[in-house]
Coordinates of N, CA and C in Angstrom, one line a residue:
Chain Z
G1 N 1.6 0.4 -5.4 CA 0.2 0.8 -6.0 C -0.6 1.3 -4.9
D2 N -1.7 1.7 -5.3 CA -2.7 2.3 -4.4 C -3.2 1.3 -3.4
S3 N -3.4 1.5 -2.1 CA -4.0 0.6 -1.2 C -4.6 1.4 0.0
V4 N -5.3 0.6 0.8 CA -6.1 1.1 2.0 C -5.7 0.0 3.2
T5 N -5.4 0.7 4.2 CA -5.1 -0.1 5.4 C -6.3 0.3 6.5
Q6 N -6.8 -0.6 7.2 CA -7.7 -0.3 8.4 C -7.6 -1.3 9.3
M7 N -7.9 -0.9 10.5 CA -7.9 -1.9 11.7 C -8.9 -2.9 11.4
E8 N -8.5 -4.3 11.6 CA -9.5 -5.3 11.1 C -10.4 -5.8 12.1
G9 N -10.2 -5.5 13.3 CA -11.2 -6.0 14.3 C -11.0 -7.5 14.6
P10 N -12.2 -8.1 15.1 CA -13.3 -7.5 15.4 C -13.3 -6.4 16.6
V11 N -14.2 -5.5 16.5 CA -14.3 -4.5 17.4 C -15.6 -4.7 18.1
T12 N -15.6 -4.8 19.4 CA -16.7 -5.0 20.3 C -17.0 -3.8 21.3
L13 N -18.0 -3.2 21.2 CA -18.3 -2.0 22.2 C -19.6 -2.1 22.8
S14 N -19.8 -1.5 23.8 CA -21.0 -1.4 24.5 C -21.8 -0.3 23.9
E15 N -23.1 -0.4 24.0 CA -24.0 0.7 23.5 C -23.7 2.0 24.2
E16 N -23.7 3.1 23.3 CA -23.4 4.5 23.7 C -21.9 4.7 23.8
A17 N -20.9 3.6 23.6 CA -19.6 4.0 23.6 C -19.2 4.7 22.4
F18 N -18.0 5.3 22.4 CA -17.4 6.0 21.4 C -16.6 5.2 20.3
L19 N -16.8 5.5 19.1 CA -16.3 4.4 18.1 C -15.2 5.3 17.2
T20 N -14.1 4.6 17.1 CA -13.0 5.1 16.1 C -12.7 3.9 15.4
I21 N -12.6 4.0 14.0 CA -12.1 2.7 13.2 C -11.0 3.7 12.2
N22 N -9.8 3.2 12.4 CA -8.7 4.0 11.8 C -8.6 3.5 10.3
C23 N -8.3 4.3 9.5 CA -8.1 4.0 8.0 C -7.0 5.0 7.6
T24 N -5.9 4.4 6.9 CA -4.9 5.1 6.2 C -4.8 4.6 4.8
Y25 N -4.3 5.4 4.0 CA -4.3 5.1 2.4 C -3.0 5.4 1.8
T26 N -2.6 4.8 0.7 CA -1.6 5.1 -0.1 C -2.1 5.3 -1.4
A27 N -1.8 6.4 -2.3 CA -2.5 6.6 -3.4 C -1.6 7.6 -4.1
T28 N -1.5 7.6 -5.5 CA -0.9 8.6 -6.3 C -2.1 9.7 -6.6
G29 N -1.7 10.8 -6.7 CA -2.7 11.9 -7.0 C -3.6 12.1 -5.8
Y30 N -4.9 12.5 -6.1 CA -5.8 13.1 -5.1 C -7.1 12.2 -5.1
P31 N -7.1 11.2 -4.4 CA -8.2 10.1 -4.4 C -9.5 10.7 -3.6
S32 N -10.5 10.3 -4.1 CA -11.7 10.5 -3.2 C -11.7 9.3 -2.1
L33 N -12.3 9.6 -1.0 CA -12.4 8.6 0.1 C -13.8 8.3 0.5
F34 N -14.0 7.1 0.9 CA -15.4 6.7 1.3 C -15.3 5.6 2.4
W35 N -16.4 5.6 3.1 CA -16.7 4.6 4.1 C -18.0 3.9 3.7
Y36 N -17.8 2.6 3.5 CA -19.1 1.9 3.2 C -19.4 1.0 4.4
V37 N -20.7 0.6 4.5 CA -21.1 -0.2 5.7 C -21.7 -1.6 5.0
Q38 N -21.6 -2.6 5.6 CA -22.2 -3.8 5.1 C -22.9 -4.5 6.2
Y39 N -24.2 -4.6 6.3 CA -25.1 -5.3 7.3 C -25.1 -6.6 7.0
P40 N -25.4 -7.6 8.0 CA -25.4 -9.0 7.8 C -26.2 -9.3 6.6
G41 N -25.8 -10.1 5.5 CA -26.6 -10.6 4.6 C -26.9 -9.8 3.5
E42 N -26.3 -8.5 3.5 CA -26.7 -7.4 2.6 C -25.3 -7.0 1.7
G43 N -25.7 -6.2 0.7 CA -24.6 -5.7 0.0 C -24.1 -4.3 0.8
L44 N -23.0 -3.8 0.0 CA -22.4 -2.5 0.8 C -23.3 -1.3 0.5
Q45 N -23.3 -0.4 1.5 CA -24.1 0.8 1.3 C -23.1 2.0 1.6
L46 N -23.0 3.1 0.8 CA -22.3 4.1 1.1 C -22.6 4.8 2.5
L47 N -21.7 5.0 3.3 CA -22.0 5.8 4.6 C -21.7 7.2 4.3
L48 N -20.5 7.6 4.0 CA -20.0 9.0 3.8 C -19.0 9.0 2.9
K49 N -18.7 10.1 2.3 CA -17.5 10.4 1.5 C -17.0 11.7 1.6
A50 N -15.7 11.9 1.2 CA -14.9 13.1 1.1 C -14.1 13.2 -0.2
T51 N -14.1 14.2 -0.9 CA -13.5 14.4 -2.1 C -12.2 15.1 -2.2
K52 N -11.9 15.9 -1.2 CA -10.6 16.7 -1.1 C -10.2 16.9 0.3
A53 N -8.9 17.3 0.4 CA -8.4 17.5 1.7 C -9.1 18.3 2.6
D54 N -9.2 18.0 3.9 CA -9.9 18.7 4.8 C -11.4 18.6 4.9
D55 N -12.0 18.0 3.8 CA -13.5 17.7 3.7 C -13.9 16.9 4.9
K56 N -15.0 17.1 5.4 CA -15.5 16.2 6.4 C -16.9 15.4 5.9
G57 N -16.8 14.3 5.8 CA -18.1 13.5 5.5 C -18.7 13.1 6.7
S58 N -20.2 13.3 6.6 CA -20.9 12.9 7.9 C -22.4 12.3 7.3
N59 N -22.8 11.3 8.3 CA -24.0 10.7 7.9 C -24.4 9.8 9.0
K60 N -25.7 9.8 9.5 CA -26.4 9.0 10.6 C -25.4 9.1 11.8
G61 N -24.7 10.2 12.2 CA -23.9 10.4 13.3 C -22.5 10.0 13.1
F62 N -22.2 9.4 12.0 CA -20.8 8.9 11.7 C -20.0 10.2 11.0
E63 N -18.9 10.3 11.4 CA -18.0 11.5 10.7 C -16.6 10.9 10.4
A64 N -16.0 11.5 9.2 CA -14.6 11.1 8.9 C -14.1 12.3 8.1
T65 N -12.9 12.7 8.4 CA -12.1 13.9 7.8 C -11.0 13.5 7.0
Y66 N -10.9 14.0 5.8 CA -9.9 13.8 4.8 C -8.6 14.6 5.2
R67 N -7.7 13.7 5.7 CA -6.5 14.3 6.2 C -5.2 13.9 5.2
K68 N -5.0 14.9 4.4 CA -4.0 14.6 3.4 C -2.5 14.4 4.0
E69 N -2.3 15.3 5.1 CA -0.9 15.2 5.7 C -0.6 13.9 6.4
T70 N -1.7 13.2 6.9 CA -1.5 12.0 7.5 C -2.1 10.9 6.6
T71 N -2.5 11.1 5.5 CA -3.1 10.1 4.5 C -4.1 9.2 5.5
S72 N -5.0 9.9 6.0 CA -5.9 9.2 6.8 C -7.4 9.6 6.7
F73 N -8.3 8.6 7.1 CA -9.7 9.1 6.9 C -10.4 8.2 8.0
H74 N -10.2 8.4 9.2 CA -10.6 7.7 10.3 C -12.2 7.9 10.6
L75 N -12.8 6.9 10.9 CA -14.3 6.9 11.0 C -14.6 6.9 12.5
E76 N -15.5 8.0 12.9 CA -15.8 8.2 14.3 C -17.4 8.4 14.5
K77 N -17.8 7.8 15.6 CA -19.0 8.1 16.0 C -19.2 8.3 17.5
G78 N -19.9 9.2 18.0 CA -19.9 9.5 19.4 C -20.7 8.6 20.2
S79 N -21.6 8.1 19.8 CA -22.4 7.0 20.7 C -23.0 6.0 19.7
V80 N -22.4 4.7 19.8 CA -23.0 3.7 18.9 C -24.2 2.9 19.5
Q81 N -24.9 2.4 18.7 CA -26.2 1.7 18.9 C -26.1 0.2 18.4
V82 N -26.8 -0.5 19.0 CA -26.9 -2.0 18.6 C -27.0 -2.1 17.0
S83 N -27.8 -1.2 16.5 CA -28.1 -1.3 15.1 C -27.0 -0.9 14.2
D84 N -25.9 -0.4 14.8 CA -24.6 -0.1 14.1 C -23.7 -1.3 13.8
S85 N -24.1 -2.4 14.4 CA -23.3 -3.7 14.3 C -23.2 -4.1 12.7
A86 N -22.1 -4.0 12.3 CA -21.9 -4.3 10.8 C -20.4 -4.4 10.5
V87 N -20.1 -4.6 9.2 CA -18.7 -4.4 8.8 C -18.4 -3.2 8.0
Y88 N -17.4 -2.4 8.3 CA -17.3 -1.2 7.8 C -16.0 -1.3 6.9
F89 N -16.2 -0.7 5.6 CA -15.1 -0.8 4.7 C -14.7 0.8 4.4
C90 N -13.3 1.0 4.5 CA -12.7 2.3 4.0 C -12.4 2.0 2.5
A91 N -12.5 2.9 1.7 CA -12.2 2.7 0.3 C -11.7 4.1 -0.4
L92 N -10.9 4.0 -1.5 CA -10.5 5.1 -2.2 C -10.7 4.9 -3.6
K93 N -10.9 6.0 -4.4 CA -11.2 6.0 -5.7 C -10.2 7.0 -6.4
T94 N -9.5 6.4 -7.4 CA -8.5 7.2 -8.2 C -9.1 7.7 -9.4
S95 N -8.3 8.5 -10.2 CA -8.7 9.0 -11.4 C -9.0 7.8 -12.4
Y96 N -8.6 6.6 -12.2 CA -9.0 5.5 -13.1 C -10.2 4.9 -12.9
D97 N -11.1 5.5 -11.9 CA -12.4 4.9 -11.5 C -12.4 3.6 -10.8
K98 N -11.2 3.1 -10.5 CA -11.1 1.9 -9.7 C -11.2 2.1 -8.2
V99 N -12.1 1.6 -7.5 CA -12.3 1.6 -6.1 C -11.5 0.5 -5.4
I100 N -10.8 0.9 -4.5 CA -9.9 0.0 -3.8 C -10.5 0.1 -2.3
F101 N -10.8 -1.2 -1.9 CA -11.4 -1.3 -0.5 C -10.4 -1.8 0.5
G102 N -10.5 -1.4 1.7 CA -9.8 -1.9 2.9 C -10.3 -3.3 3.3
P103 N -9.7 -4.0 4.0 CA -10.1 -5.3 4.4 C -11.5 -5.5 5.2
G104 N -11.9 -4.3 5.7 CA -13.1 -4.3 6.5 C -12.9 -4.3 8.0
T105 N -13.7 -3.8 8.8 CA -13.6 -3.9 10.3 C -15.1 -4.3 10.7
S106 N -15.1 -5.4 11.4 CA -16.4 -5.9 12.0 C -16.6 -5.3 13.4
L107 N -17.7 -4.8 13.4 CA -18.1 -4.0 14.7 C -19.4 -4.8 15.3
S108 N -19.2 -5.1 16.5 CA -20.3 -5.7 17.3 C -20.7 -4.7 18.5
V109 N -22.1 -4.3 18.6 CA -22.3 -3.4 19.7 C -23.3 -4.2 20.5
I110 N -22.9 -4.3 21.8 CA -23.6 -5.1 22.9 C -24.5 -4.1 23.7
P111 N -25.7 -4.7 24.1 CA -26.6 -3.8 24.9 C -26.0 -3.6 26.3
Chain M
D1 N -33.2 -1.2 -0.1 CA -33.1 -1.6 -1.4 C -32.4 -0.7 -2.2
S2 N -31.2 -1.1 -2.8 CA -30.4 -0.2 -3.6 C -30.9 0.1 -5.1
G3 N -31.8 -0.8 -5.5 CA -32.2 -0.7 -6.9 C -31.4 -1.5 -7.8
V4 N -30.4 -2.2 -7.3 CA -29.5 -3.1 -8.2 C -30.0 -4.5 -7.9
T5 N -30.3 -5.3 -8.9 CA -30.6 -6.7 -8.7 C -29.7 -7.5 -9.3
Q6 N -29.5 -8.7 -8.6 CA -28.6 -9.7 -9.0 C -29.3 -11.1 -8.9
T7 N -29.0 -11.8 -10.0 CA -29.5 -13.2 -9.9 C -28.5 -14.2 -10.3
P8 N -28.4 -15.4 -10.0 CA -29.3 -15.9 -8.9 C -28.7 -15.4 -7.5
K9 N -29.4 -15.8 -6.4 CA -29.0 -15.3 -5.1 C -27.9 -16.3 -4.6
H10 N -28.2 -17.6 -4.9 CA -27.2 -18.6 -4.5 C -27.0 -19.6 -5.7
L11 N -25.8 -20.0 -5.7 CA -25.4 -21.0 -7.0 C -24.5 -22.0 -6.2
I12 N -24.7 -23.2 -6.5 CA -23.9 -24.3 -6.2 C -23.6 -25.1 -7.3
T13 N -22.3 -25.3 -7.6 CA -21.8 -26.0 -8.7 C -20.5 -26.8 -8.5
A14 N -20.0 -27.6 -9.5 CA -18.8 -28.4 -9.3 C -17.7 -27.8 -10.0
T15 N -16.5 -28.3 -9.6 CA -15.3 -27.8 -10.3 C -15.3 -28.1 -11.7
G16 N -14.7 -27.3 -12.4 CA -14.6 -27.4 -13.9 C -15.8 -26.9 -14.6
Q17 N -16.9 -26.5 -13.9 CA -18.1 -26.0 -14.5 C -18.0 -24.6 -14.9
R18 N -18.9 -24.1 -15.6 CA -19.1 -22.8 -16.1 C -20.4 -22.2 -15.4
V19 N -20.5 -20.9 -15.0 CA -21.6 -20.4 -14.6 C -21.8 -18.9 -15.1
T20 N -23.0 -18.3 -15.0 CA -23.2 -16.8 -15.5 C -23.9 -16.2 -14.3
L21 N -23.4 -15.1 -13.9 CA -24.1 -14.2 -12.9 C -24.7 -13.1 -13.5
R22 N -25.8 -12.6 -13.1 CA -26.6 -11.5 -13.9 C -26.7 -10.4 -12.9
C23 N -26.7 -9.2 -13.5 CA -26.8 -8.0 -12.8 C -27.7 -7.0 -13.6
S24 N -28.7 -6.3 -13.0 CA -29.4 -5.3 -13.5 C -29.2 -4.0 -12.8
P25 N -28.6 -3.0 -13.4 CA -28.1 -1.8 -12.6 C -29.5 -0.9 -12.3
R26 N -29.3 -0.1 -11.5 CA -30.4 1.0 -11.1 C -30.8 1.7 -12.4
S27 N -32.0 2.1 -12.4 CA -32.6 2.7 -13.6 C -31.8 4.0 -13.9
G28 N -31.3 4.1 -15.1 CA -30.6 5.4 -15.4 C -29.0 5.3 -15.2
D29 N -28.5 4.2 -14.4 CA -27.2 4.0 -14.3 C -26.5 3.5 -15.5
L30 N -25.4 4.1 -15.9 CA -24.7 3.6 -17.1 C -23.5 2.6 -16.9
S31 N -22.9 2.8 -15.6 CA -21.8 2.1 -15.2 C -22.1 0.9 -14.4
V32 N -21.5 -0.3 -14.6 CA -21.7 -1.4 -13.8 C -20.3 -2.0 -13.5
Y33 N -20.1 -2.3 -12.2 CA -18.9 -2.8 -11.6 C -19.3 -4.2 -11.0
W34 N -18.2 -5.0 -11.1 CA -18.2 -6.4 -10.5 C -17.2 -6.5 -9.4
Y35 N -17.5 -7.2 -8.2 CA -16.5 -7.4 -7.2 C -16.7 -8.7 -6.7
Q36 N -15.5 -9.3 -6.2 CA -15.5 -10.6 -5.5 C -15.2 -10.4 -4.0
Q37 N -16.0 -11.0 -3.2 CA -15.7 -10.9 -1.8 C -15.4 -12.4 -1.1
S38 N -14.3 -12.6 -0.7 CA -14.0 -13.7 -0.1 C -13.3 -13.5 1.3
L39 N -13.2 -14.6 2.1 CA -12.7 -14.3 3.4 C -11.2 -14.1 3.3
D40 N -10.5 -14.6 2.4 CA -8.9 -14.4 2.4 C -8.6 -13.3 1.7
Q41 N -9.3 -13.0 0.6 CA -8.8 -11.9 -0.3 C -9.6 -10.7 -0.1
G42 N -10.7 -10.5 0.8 CA -11.5 -9.3 1.0 C -12.3 -8.9 -0.1
L43 N -12.5 -7.7 -0.3 CA -13.3 -7.2 -1.5 C -12.4 -6.9 -2.6
Q44 N -12.5 -7.5 -3.8 CA -11.7 -7.2 -4.9 C -12.4 -6.8 -6.0
F45 N -12.0 -5.7 -6.6 CA -12.6 -5.1 -7.8 C -12.3 -6.0 -9.0
L46 N -13.2 -6.4 -9.8 CA -12.9 -7.2 -10.9 C -12.8 -6.4 -12.1
I47 N -14.0 -5.8 -12.6 CA -14.0 -5.2 -13.8 C -15.2 -4.1 -13.7
Q48 N -15.1 -3.1 -14.7 CA -16.1 -2.1 -14.9 C -16.5 -1.9 -16.4
Y49 N -17.8 -1.6 -16.6 CA -18.2 -1.3 -17.9 C -19.1 0.0 -17.7
Y50 N -18.9 0.8 -18.8 CA -19.7 2.1 -19.0 C -20.4 2.0 -20.3
N51 N -21.7 2.1 -20.3 CA -22.5 2.1 -21.4 C -22.0 1.2 -22.5
G52 N -21.7 0.0 -22.0 CA -21.5 -1.2 -23.0 C -20.0 -1.4 -23.2
E53 N -19.2 -0.5 -22.8 CA -17.7 -0.6 -23.0 C -16.9 -0.9 -21.8
E54 N -16.0 -1.8 -21.9 CA -15.0 -2.0 -20.7 C -14.3 -0.9 -20.5
R55 N -14.3 -0.4 -19.2 CA -13.6 0.9 -18.8 C -12.5 0.7 -17.8
A56 N -12.6 -0.3 -16.9 CA -11.5 -0.6 -16.0 C -11.4 -2.1 -15.6
K57 N -10.1 -2.4 -15.5 CA -10.0 -4.0 -15.2 C -9.2 -4.0 -13.9
G58 N -9.7 -4.8 -13.0 CA -9.1 -5.2 -11.7 C -8.3 -6.5 -11.8
N59 N -8.4 -7.2 -10.6 CA -8.0 -8.5 -10.5 C -8.7 -9.6 -11.1
I60 N -9.1 -9.6 -12.3 CA -9.9 -10.5 -12.8 C -9.3 -11.7 -13.6
L61 N -9.5 -12.9 -13.2 CA -8.7 -14.1 -13.8 C -9.1 -14.2 -15.3
E62 N -8.3 -14.7 -16.1 CA -8.6 -15.0 -17.5 C -9.7 -16.0 -17.7
R63 N -9.9 -16.8 -16.7 CA -11.2 -17.7 -16.7 C -12.5 -17.0 -16.7
F64 N -12.4 -15.7 -16.2 CA -13.6 -14.9 -16.0 C -13.7 -13.9 -17.2
S65 N -15.0 -13.8 -17.5 CA -15.2 -12.6 -18.4 C -16.6 -11.8 -18.1
A66 N -16.7 -10.7 -18.6 CA -18.0 -10.0 -18.4 C -18.3 -9.3 -19.6
Q67 N -19.7 -8.9 -19.6 CA -20.1 -7.9 -20.8 C -21.3 -7.1 -20.3
Q68 N -21.4 -5.9 -20.9 CA -22.8 -5.2 -20.6 C -23.5 -5.1 -21.9
F69 N -24.7 -5.4 -21.8 CA -25.5 -5.4 -23.0 C -26.1 -4.0 -23.3
P70 N -26.8 -3.8 -24.5 CA -27.5 -2.7 -24.8 C -28.4 -2.1 -23.9
D71 N -29.2 -3.1 -23.2 CA -30.1 -2.6 -22.1 C -29.3 -2.2 -20.8
L72 N -28.2 -2.5 -20.7 CA -27.2 -2.0 -19.7 C -27.3 -3.1 -18.7
H73 N -27.9 -4.2 -18.7 CA -27.6 -5.2 -17.8 C -26.1 -5.9 -18.1
S74 N -25.8 -6.6 -17.0 CA -24.4 -7.1 -17.2 C -24.3 -8.5 -16.8
E75 N -23.5 -9.3 -17.3 CA -23.2 -10.8 -17.0 C -21.8 -10.9 -16.7
L76 N -21.5 -11.6 -15.7 CA -20.2 -12.1 -15.4 C -20.2 -13.7 -15.6
N77 N -19.3 -14.1 -16.5 CA -19.1 -15.6 -16.8 C -17.9 -15.9 -16.1
L78 N -18.0 -17.2 -15.4 CA -16.9 -17.7 -14.7 C -16.8 -19.2 -15.2
S79 N -15.6 -19.6 -15.7 CA -15.5 -20.8 -16.4 C -14.5 -21.6 -15.7
S80 N -14.4 -23.0 -16.0 CA -13.3 -23.8 -15.4 C -13.2 -23.7 -13.8
L81 N -14.3 -23.6 -13.2 CA -14.5 -23.2 -11.9 C -13.6 -24.0 -10.8
E82 N -12.9 -23.4 -10.0 CA -12.1 -24.1 -9.0 C -12.6 -23.7 -7.6
L83 N -12.2 -24.6 -6.6 CA -12.7 -24.4 -5.2 C -12.6 -23.0 -4.6
G84 N -11.4 -22.4 -5.1 CA -11.0 -21.1 -4.6 C -12.0 -20.0 -5.2
D85 N -12.7 -20.3 -6.2 CA -13.7 -19.3 -6.7 C -14.9 -19.1 -5.9
S86 N -15.1 -19.9 -4.9 CA -16.3 -19.9 -4.0 C -16.1 -18.5 -3.4
A87 N -17.2 -17.7 -3.4 CA -17.1 -16.3 -2.8 C -18.5 -15.7 -3.0
L88 N -18.6 -14.4 -2.5 CA -19.8 -13.6 -2.7 C -19.4 -12.7 -3.9
Y89 N -20.2 -12.6 -5.0 CA -20.0 -11.7 -6.2 C -21.0 -10.6 -6.1
F90 N -20.4 -9.4 -6.0 CA -21.3 -8.2 -6.0 C -21.2 -7.5 -7.3
C91 N -22.3 -7.0 -7.6 CA -22.4 -6.0 -8.8 C -22.8 -4.6 -8.1
A92 N -22.2 -3.6 -8.8 CA -22.7 -2.3 -8.3 C -22.8 -1.5 -9.6
S93 N -23.6 -0.3 -9.3 CA -23.8 0.6 -10.4 C -23.7 1.9 -10.1
S94 N -23.5 2.8 -11.0 CA -23.5 4.2 -10.7 C -23.8 4.9 -12.1
V95 N -24.4 6.2 -11.8 CA -24.9 7.0 -13.0 C -23.9 7.4 -13.9
G96 N -22.7 7.6 -13.5 CA -21.6 8.0 -14.4 C -20.3 7.6 -13.7
V97 N -19.3 8.2 -14.2 CA -18.1 7.8 -13.8 C -17.3 9.1 -13.2
G98 N -16.3 9.0 -12.3 CA -15.7 10.2 -11.8 C -15.4 9.9 -10.4
L99 N -14.6 10.8 -9.7 CA -14.0 10.5 -8.5 C -15.1 10.5 -7.4
A100 N -16.1 11.2 -7.4 CA -17.0 11.3 -6.3 C -18.2 10.5 -6.6
T101 N -18.2 9.8 -7.6 CA -19.4 9.0 -7.9 C -19.8 7.9 -7.0
E102 N -21.0 7.9 -6.4 CA -21.3 6.9 -5.6 C -21.7 5.6 -6.3
Q103 N -21.4 4.5 -5.8 CA -21.7 3.1 -6.4 C -22.8 2.6 -5.4
F104 N -23.8 2.0 -6.0 CA -24.9 1.3 -5.4 C -24.8 -0.2 -5.6
F105 N -24.7 -0.9 -4.5 CA -24.3 -2.2 -4.5 C -25.6 -3.2 -4.5
G106 N -25.5 -4.3 -5.3 CA -26.6 -5.3 -5.2 C -26.4 -6.2 -4.1
P107 N -27.4 -7.1 -3.8 CA -27.3 -8.0 -2.5 C -26.3 -9.1 -2.9
G108 N -25.8 -9.3 -4.0 CA -24.7 -10.3 -4.2 C -25.3 -11.7 -4.6
T109 N -24.4 -12.5 -5.3 CA -24.5 -13.9 -5.5 C -23.5 -14.7 -4.8
R110 N -24.1 -15.6 -4.0 CA -23.0 -16.5 -3.3 C -22.8 -17.8 -4.2
L111 N -21.5 -17.8 -4.6 CA -21.3 -19.0 -5.5 C -20.4 -20.0 -4.5
T112 N -20.9 -21.2 -4.7 CA -20.4 -22.3 -3.8 C -19.8 -23.3 -5.0
V113 N -18.4 -23.6 -5.0 CA -18.0 -24.6 -5.9 C -17.5 -25.8 -5.1
L114 N -18.1 -26.9 -5.3 CA -17.7 -28.2 -4.7 C -16.9 -29.1 -5.4

C-alpha cells in the first residue's frame, strides 16, 4: 500500500546550520506531496506542497522538490533558527483523498 | 489560528466508557477529517466526511464512529474505551476535495483513558 518513510530523528542543529530531512514515498499513481509542521502543543500546519514531478514547494525559507525518479521529497533549509524547532511530517495524498503521513521528524535548534 | 475548533481540549475518562469529540470546521469548508496521533502509531487517518457524507475511511476501529451534521460540524464517538485509545485526536477541514487541497488542522483533543 501507499506509505511515507522519513528520518525519525530527533535532529539537533545549531542555529544557522543547514537542514535536510529525508522523505521517500511509495504510492500508486501520481500523489501530491506535502510537508506539515507541528509546533509544541499545536495542531499541524501546512508548510509547503508539490503536486507534480519536478515541482518545487517553498515557504519560510524551506524548500522541497518532487522527485518522481527517486520517489523523494526531501525538506531543506539553508539556515535554521531556534523558532524552527518543531516536528516535521512528510505526507502524500492519493486520488482517494486519503492523506498518509510519515512518522514525523523532531527538530531541535539550539542557539 | 487555523479557524478549526475542537472541544474539549482535554478529556480524562475510564476504560469501558464512551466519549464524544466535537469539531467545527473553518467557515466555508465542506470536508472534515479525523486523525489519531499516538506515540506508537504516529498520525493515523481515521475518516473523512464531505458535505455530510462519508467519503473515505482509514484505520478506524469498529468501536469508533463519526458523523457530519447539516451545519457541517462533526463528532467522533469513541466507545468501549481501552487504555490504548489514549491519544491526541485531531480534526482537519478543507474547502473541497482533490489532490492539492490543503487541510487545516484544529488544536486537537487529548484523550486520556485510565
